[in-house]
């Protein structure tokens, strides 16, 4: 039956509102108190929870890509997610400075590409697939290809109003334009690095959480397990690390 011919809603003449009984009221109040207690208890528990120190060996083993010499005076751990808008801004402002610092021996940079924002991308998997693409490049250790792919994957990262993100084939083509060889492009197009990249991201995420009492956010930069402040506005923090050491 169409909406036009449907009868108008009618009231139920037999319906008589009844006041909530005292017993029901007390039960609802009791449930509310328990829920509130659980929430407060969870917050207090998390605040008092003991987190182990950041494990540098775990960070070294689970970095998606490392640039710079082992003899560099300072090692920097950079945590990003390809579906993170702030990371896109971070890359555009600090990416070139980090690349220069690594190339000139000023810094050793370990990139940790996290995947916890997958669901923010139109495909539901952009973070993981892009991290897997970088891991394919890591097999060759070609820093020039890494920097080109890394920058372009952020440049093409989906925004809040996007309805699509780069496919595996498109990411392979991007890598090719950055100088990747056939084997690397095939690895990316097949999504061969995704599972390993996801497992590494989980390990890196745990270390990031340990550095900040369980809280995880990207972009984040750690030096010696401690977070560096003021990294999003510009690249001044990179030059400060080179000239004056880490500061929080």
mmCIF file of C-alpha atoms in Angstrom:
data_model
loop_
_atom_site.group_PDB
_atom_site.id
_atom_site.type_symbol
_atom_site.label_atom_id
_atom_site.label_comp_id
_atom_site.label_asym_id
_atom_site.label_seq_id
_atom_site.Cartn_x
_atom_site.Cartn_y
_atom_site.Cartn_z
ATOM 1 C CA UNK A 1 0.000 0.000 0.000
ATOM 2 C CA UNK A 2 1.394 3.440 -0.886
ATOM 3 C CA UNK A 3 2.089 6.047 1.716
ATOM 4 C CA UNK A 4 -0.738 8.172 0.244
ATOM 5 C CA UNK A 5 -3.389 5.555 0.986
ATOM 6 C CA UNK A 6 -2.019 4.500 4.350
ATOM 7 C CA UNK A 7 -4.251 5.269 7.325
ATOM 8 C CA UNK A 8 -3.099 8.007 9.621
ATOM 9 C CA UNK A 9 -1.431 6.900 12.836
ATOM 10 C CA UNK A 10 -3.905 6.523 15.658
ATOM 11 C CA UNK A 11 -3.538 6.613 19.397
ATOM 12 C CA UNK A 12 -4.034 3.477 21.471
ATOM 13 C CA UNK A 13 -7.043 4.210 23.727
ATOM 14 C CA UNK A 14 -6.076 1.329 26.009
ATOM 15 C CA UNK A 15 -2.570 2.656 26.688
ATOM 16 C CA UNK A 16 -2.072 4.014 30.201
ATOM 17 C CA UNK A 17 1.349 5.374 31.111
ATOM 18 C CA UNK A 18 2.693 3.951 34.372
ATOM 19 C CA UNK A 19 5.236 5.490 36.634
ATOM 20 C CA UNK A 20 8.527 3.650 36.900
ATOM 21 C CA UNK A 21 8.582 1.599 40.074
ATOM 22 C CA UNK A 22 11.046 2.417 42.823
ATOM 23 C CA UNK A 23 12.635 -0.979 42.296
ATOM 24 C CA UNK A 24 13.289 -0.221 38.625
ATOM 25 C CA UNK A 25 14.623 3.199 39.498
ATOM 26 C CA UNK A 26 17.067 1.770 42.026
ATOM 27 C CA UNK A 27 18.150 -0.875 39.511
ATOM 28 C CA UNK A 28 18.882 1.742 36.849
ATOM 29 C CA UNK A 29 20.781 3.880 39.337
ATOM 30 C CA UNK A 30 22.774 0.834 40.398
ATOM 31 C CA UNK A 31 23.701 -0.015 36.824
ATOM 32 C CA UNK A 32 24.761 3.598 36.213
ATOM 33 C CA UNK A 33 26.985 3.585 39.285
ATOM 34 C CA UNK A 34 28.654 0.328 38.202
ATOM 35 C CA UNK A 35 29.289 1.600 34.666
ATOM 36 C CA UNK A 36 30.719 4.874 35.983
ATOM 37 C CA UNK A 37 32.940 2.952 38.386
ATOM 38 C CA UNK A 38 34.217 0.748 35.574
ATOM 39 C CA UNK A 39 35.031 3.779 33.411
ATOM 40 C CA UNK A 40 36.813 5.605 36.214
ATOM 41 C CA UNK A 41 38.563 2.409 37.247
ATOM 42 C CA UNK A 42 39.760 1.858 33.683
ATOM 43 C CA UNK A 43 41.158 5.364 33.466
ATOM 44 C CA UNK A 44 42.914 5.050 36.829
ATOM 45 C CA UNK A 45 44.240 1.598 35.918
ATOM 46 C CA UNK A 46 45.672 2.858 32.637
ATOM 47 C CA UNK A 47 47.217 5.881 34.349
ATOM 48 C CA UNK A 48 48.866 3.690 36.982
ATOM 49 C CA UNK A 49 49.846 0.884 34.631
ATOM 50 C CA UNK A 50 53.555 0.310 34.354
ATOM 51 C CA UNK A 51 54.941 0.385 30.814
ATOM 52 C CA UNK A 52 58.356 -1.087 30.035
ATOM 53 C CA UNK A 53 61.100 1.092 28.554
ATOM 54 C CA UNK A 54 61.204 1.407 24.798
ATOM 55 C CA UNK A 55 63.213 -1.483 23.368
ATOM 56 C CA UNK A 56 65.695 -0.149 20.807
ATOM 57 C CA UNK A 57 66.403 -3.621 19.452
ATOM 58 C CA UNK A 58 62.723 -4.147 18.664
ATOM 59 C CA UNK A 59 62.570 -0.751 16.948
ATOM 60 C CA UNK A 60 65.625 -1.576 14.849
ATOM 61 C CA UNK A 61 64.204 -4.959 13.796
ATOM 62 C CA UNK A 62 60.748 -3.604 12.908
ATOM 63 C CA UNK A 63 61.552 -0.389 11.074
ATOM 64 C CA UNK A 64 59.981 -0.426 7.615
ATOM 65 C CA UNK A 65 62.978 1.375 6.126
ATOM 66 C CA UNK A 66 66.215 2.763 7.542
ATOM 67 C CA UNK A 67 68.254 5.550 5.950
ATOM 68 C CA UNK A 68 71.556 6.985 7.129
ATOM 69 C CA UNK A 69 74.800 5.491 8.357
ATOM 70 C CA UNK A 70 75.128 3.434 11.523
ATOM 71 C CA UNK A 71 77.860 5.882 12.565
ATOM 72 C CA UNK A 72 75.469 8.864 12.526
ATOM 73 C CA UNK A 73 75.550 10.689 15.885
ATOM 74 C CA UNK A 74 71.772 10.481 16.413
ATOM 75 C CA UNK A 75 69.162 7.844 15.561
ATOM 76 C CA UNK A 76 65.616 9.036 14.998
ATOM 77 C CA UNK A 77 62.522 6.820 15.007
ATOM 78 C CA UNK A 78 59.688 8.242 12.904
ATOM 79 C CA UNK A 79 56.170 6.800 13.306
ATOM 80 C CA UNK A 80 53.686 7.506 10.531
ATOM 81 C CA UNK A 81 50.499 6.116 9.005
ATOM 82 C CA UNK A 82 49.735 6.671 5.317
ATOM 83 C CA UNK A 83 46.062 7.347 6.135
ATOM 84 C CA UNK A 84 46.938 10.034 8.700
ATOM 85 C CA UNK A 85 46.317 13.641 7.500
ATOM 86 C CA UNK A 86 48.795 15.085 10.006
ATOM 87 C CA UNK A 87 51.437 12.660 8.747
ATOM 88 C CA UNK A 88 50.865 13.968 5.234
ATOM 89 C CA UNK A 89 51.588 17.472 6.515
ATOM 90 C CA UNK A 90 54.582 16.208 8.479
ATOM 91 C CA UNK A 91 56.056 14.546 5.393
ATOM 92 C CA UNK A 92 55.651 17.649 3.226
ATOM 93 C CA UNK A 93 57.372 19.867 5.799
ATOM 94 C CA UNK A 94 59.980 17.594 7.370
ATOM 95 C CA UNK A 95 60.523 14.848 4.790
ATOM 96 C CA UNK A 96 63.147 16.692 2.710
ATOM 97 C CA UNK A 97 65.075 17.794 5.818
ATOM 98 C CA UNK A 98 65.147 14.241 7.168
ATOM 99 C CA UNK A 99 66.319 12.883 3.816
ATOM 100 C CA UNK A 100 69.095 15.479 3.652
ATOM 101 C CA UNK A 101 70.180 14.825 7.239
ATOM 102 C CA UNK A 102 70.387 11.083 6.569
ATOM 103 C CA UNK A 103 72.250 11.512 3.283
ATOM 104 C CA UNK A 104 74.851 13.818 4.831
ATOM 105 C CA UNK A 105 75.461 11.573 7.830
ATOM 106 C CA UNK A 106 73.831 13.870 10.380
ATOM 107 C CA UNK A 107 71.042 11.453 11.360
ATOM 108 C CA UNK A 108 70.103 7.811 11.036
ATOM 109 C CA UNK A 109 66.347 7.648 10.437
ATOM 110 C CA UNK A 110 64.219 4.564 11.094
ATOM 111 C CA UNK A 111 60.756 4.815 9.561
ATOM 112 C CA UNK A 112 57.938 2.892 11.248
ATOM 113 C CA UNK A 113 54.848 2.764 9.052
ATOM 114 C CA UNK A 114 51.855 1.941 11.212
ATOM 115 C CA UNK A 115 48.546 0.596 9.968
ATOM 116 C CA UNK A 116 45.987 1.355 12.688
ATOM 117 C CA UNK A 117 44.213 3.944 10.507
ATOM 118 C CA UNK A 118 43.380 1.503 7.701
ATOM 119 C CA UNK A 119 39.660 1.973 8.320
ATOM 120 C CA UNK A 120 39.961 5.709 7.660
ATOM 121 C CA UNK A 121 40.864 5.058 4.012
ATOM 122 C CA UNK A 122 38.253 4.458 1.275
ATOM 123 C CA UNK A 123 39.650 0.995 0.505
ATOM 124 C CA UNK A 124 39.908 0.101 4.193
ATOM 125 C CA UNK A 125 43.482 -1.057 3.624
ATOM 126 C CA UNK A 126 45.563 1.841 2.306
ATOM 127 C CA UNK A 127 47.818 2.074 5.363
ATOM 128 C CA UNK A 128 48.715 -1.625 5.220
ATOM 129 C CA UNK A 129 49.111 -1.799 1.453
ATOM 130 C CA UNK A 130 51.294 1.307 1.322
ATOM 131 C CA UNK A 131 53.422 0.016 4.196
ATOM 132 C CA UNK A 132 53.756 -3.260 2.294
ATOM 133 C CA UNK A 133 54.885 -1.358 -0.796
ATOM 134 C CA UNK A 134 57.629 0.327 1.209
ATOM 135 C CA UNK A 135 58.711 -3.052 2.569
ATOM 136 C CA UNK A 136 59.101 -4.320 -1.005
ATOM 137 C CA UNK A 137 61.483 -1.422 -1.628
ATOM 138 C CA UNK A 138 63.306 -2.160 1.625
ATOM 139 C CA UNK A 139 64.377 -5.534 0.190
ATOM 140 C CA UNK A 140 66.639 -3.643 -2.212
ATOM 141 C CA UNK A 141 67.749 -0.976 0.254
ATOM 142 C CA UNK A 142 67.418 1.728 -2.416
ATOM 143 C CA UNK A 143 67.036 4.966 -0.450
ATOM 144 C CA UNK A 144 66.287 7.075 -3.523
ATOM 145 C CA UNK A 145 63.368 4.835 -4.495
ATOM 146 C CA UNK A 146 62.147 4.816 -0.902
ATOM 147 C CA UNK A 147 62.133 8.605 -0.609
ATOM 148 C CA UNK A 148 60.344 8.986 -3.932
ATOM 149 C CA UNK A 149 57.705 6.366 -3.148
ATOM 150 C CA UNK A 150 57.265 7.497 0.462
ATOM 151 C CA UNK A 151 56.678 11.122 -0.535
ATOM 152 C CA UNK A 152 54.316 10.267 -3.383
ATOM 153 C CA UNK A 153 52.241 7.818 -1.349
ATOM 154 C CA UNK A 154 51.614 10.608 1.143
ATOM 155 C CA UNK A 155 50.924 13.097 -1.647
ATOM 156 C CA UNK A 156 48.264 10.740 -3.046
ATOM 157 C CA UNK A 157 46.922 9.678 0.347
ATOM 158 C CA UNK A 158 43.129 9.946 0.560
ATOM 159 C CA UNK A 159 41.612 12.906 2.351
ATOM 160 C CA UNK A 160 38.389 12.945 4.402
ATOM 161 C CA UNK A 161 36.271 13.518 1.283
ATOM 162 C CA UNK A 162 38.055 11.002 -0.959
ATOM 163 C CA UNK A 163 36.191 8.049 -2.445
ATOM 164 C CA UNK A 164 39.264 6.079 -3.578
ATOM 165 C CA UNK A 165 42.970 5.572 -2.915
ATOM 166 C CA UNK A 166 45.819 4.143 -5.027
ATOM 167 C CA UNK A 167 45.561 0.474 -5.956
ATOM 168 C CA UNK A 168 48.485 -1.935 -5.624
ATOM 169 C CA UNK A 169 49.120 -1.619 -9.355
ATOM 170 C CA UNK A 170 49.126 2.168 -9.139
ATOM 171 C CA UNK A 171 51.547 2.065 -6.206
ATOM 172 C CA UNK A 172 53.829 -0.183 -8.264
ATOM 173 C CA UNK A 173 53.736 2.389 -11.063
ATOM 174 C CA UNK A 174 54.620 5.148 -8.595
ATOM 175 C CA UNK A 175 57.591 3.100 -7.422
ATOM 176 C CA UNK A 176 58.612 2.590 -11.035
ATOM 177 C CA UNK A 177 58.654 6.330 -11.630
ATOM 178 C CA UNK A 178 60.942 6.611 -8.589
ATOM 179 C CA UNK A 179 63.360 4.112 -10.124
ATOM 180 C CA UNK A 180 62.168 0.759 -8.736
ATOM 181 C CA UNK A 181 63.169 -2.299 -10.739
ATOM 182 C CA UNK A 182 60.793 -4.932 -12.114
ATOM 183 C CA UNK A 183 61.115 -7.277 -9.130
ATOM 184 C CA UNK A 184 60.176 -4.519 -6.698
ATOM 185 C CA UNK A 185 57.229 -3.385 -8.809
ATOM 186 C CA UNK A 186 55.956 -6.955 -9.046
ATOM 187 C CA UNK A 187 56.262 -7.327 -5.265
ATOM 188 C CA UNK A 188 54.158 -4.197 -4.746
ATOM 189 C CA UNK A 189 51.536 -5.087 -7.372
ATOM 190 C CA UNK A 190 51.066 -8.518 -5.764
ATOM 191 C CA UNK A 191 50.767 -7.071 -2.254
ATOM 192 C CA UNK A 192 53.566 -9.414 -1.200
ATOM 193 C CA UNK A 193 54.822 -7.214 1.615
ATOM 194 C CA UNK A 194 51.521 -6.470 3.335
ATOM 195 C CA UNK A 195 51.371 -9.272 5.910
ATOM 196 C CA UNK A 196 54.948 -8.754 7.035
ATOM 197 C CA UNK A 197 54.503 -4.973 7.117
ATOM 198 C CA UNK A 198 51.407 -5.340 9.309
ATOM 199 C CA UNK A 199 53.218 -7.578 11.787
ATOM 200 C CA UNK A 200 56.133 -5.144 11.970
ATOM 201 C CA UNK A 201 53.729 -2.246 12.438
ATOM 202 C CA UNK A 202 52.171 -3.997 15.442
ATOM 203 C CA UNK A 203 55.580 -4.403 17.082
ATOM 204 C CA UNK A 204 56.500 -0.771 16.430
ATOM 205 C CA UNK A 205 53.119 0.395 17.717
ATOM 206 C CA UNK A 206 53.722 -1.421 21.007
ATOM 207 C CA UNK A 207 57.019 0.403 21.464
ATOM 208 C CA UNK A 208 55.360 3.727 20.644
ATOM 209 C CA UNK A 209 52.695 2.998 23.259
ATOM 210 C CA UNK A 210 55.408 2.237 25.816
ATOM 211 C CA UNK A 211 56.922 5.667 25.177
ATOM 212 C CA UNK A 212 53.685 7.462 26.033
ATOM 213 C CA UNK A 213 51.912 5.440 28.749
ATOM 214 C CA UNK A 214 49.822 3.478 26.293
ATOM 215 C CA UNK A 215 48.759 6.304 24.017
ATOM 216 C CA UNK A 216 49.492 6.017 20.305
ATOM 217 C CA UNK A 217 49.430 8.908 17.849
ATOM 218 C CA UNK A 218 51.000 9.698 14.508
ATOM 219 C CA UNK A 219 53.155 11.397 13.494
ATOM 220 C CA UNK A 220 55.503 10.851 16.425
ATOM 221 C CA UNK A 221 59.283 11.075 16.583
ATOM 222 C CA UNK A 222 61.362 9.321 19.223
ATOM 223 C CA UNK A 223 65.027 9.865 20.020
ATOM 224 C CA UNK A 224 66.417 7.474 22.582
ATOM 225 C CA UNK A 225 62.866 6.372 23.358
ATOM 226 C CA UNK A 226 61.704 9.897 24.200
ATOM 227 C CA UNK A 227 59.219 11.915 22.189
ATOM 228 C CA UNK A 228 60.270 15.074 20.370
ATOM 229 C CA UNK A 229 57.859 18.006 20.472
ATOM 230 C CA UNK A 230 56.962 20.533 17.757
ATOM 231 C CA UNK A 231 57.404 18.223 14.784
ATOM 232 C CA UNK A 232 54.328 19.163 12.725
ATOM 233 C CA UNK A 233 54.640 22.915 12.236
ATOM 234 C CA UNK A 234 57.956 22.951 10.336
ATOM 235 C CA UNK A 235 61.338 21.210 10.061
ATOM 236 C CA UNK A 236 63.097 23.308 12.705
ATOM 237 C CA UNK A 237 63.121 20.295 15.026
ATOM 238 C CA UNK A 238 65.351 18.412 12.561
ATOM 239 C CA UNK A 239 67.951 21.171 12.535
ATOM 240 C CA UNK A 240 67.744 21.442 16.310
ATOM 241 C CA UNK A 241 68.519 17.755 16.638
ATOM 242 C CA UNK A 242 71.551 18.183 14.423
ATOM 243 C CA UNK A 243 72.917 21.264 16.158
ATOM 244 C CA UNK A 244 71.662 21.014 19.714
ATOM 245 C CA UNK A 245 70.546 17.463 20.379
ATOM 246 C CA UNK A 246 67.136 16.187 21.386
ATOM 247 C CA UNK A 247 64.836 18.411 23.409
ATOM 248 C CA UNK A 248 61.316 17.867 24.699
#
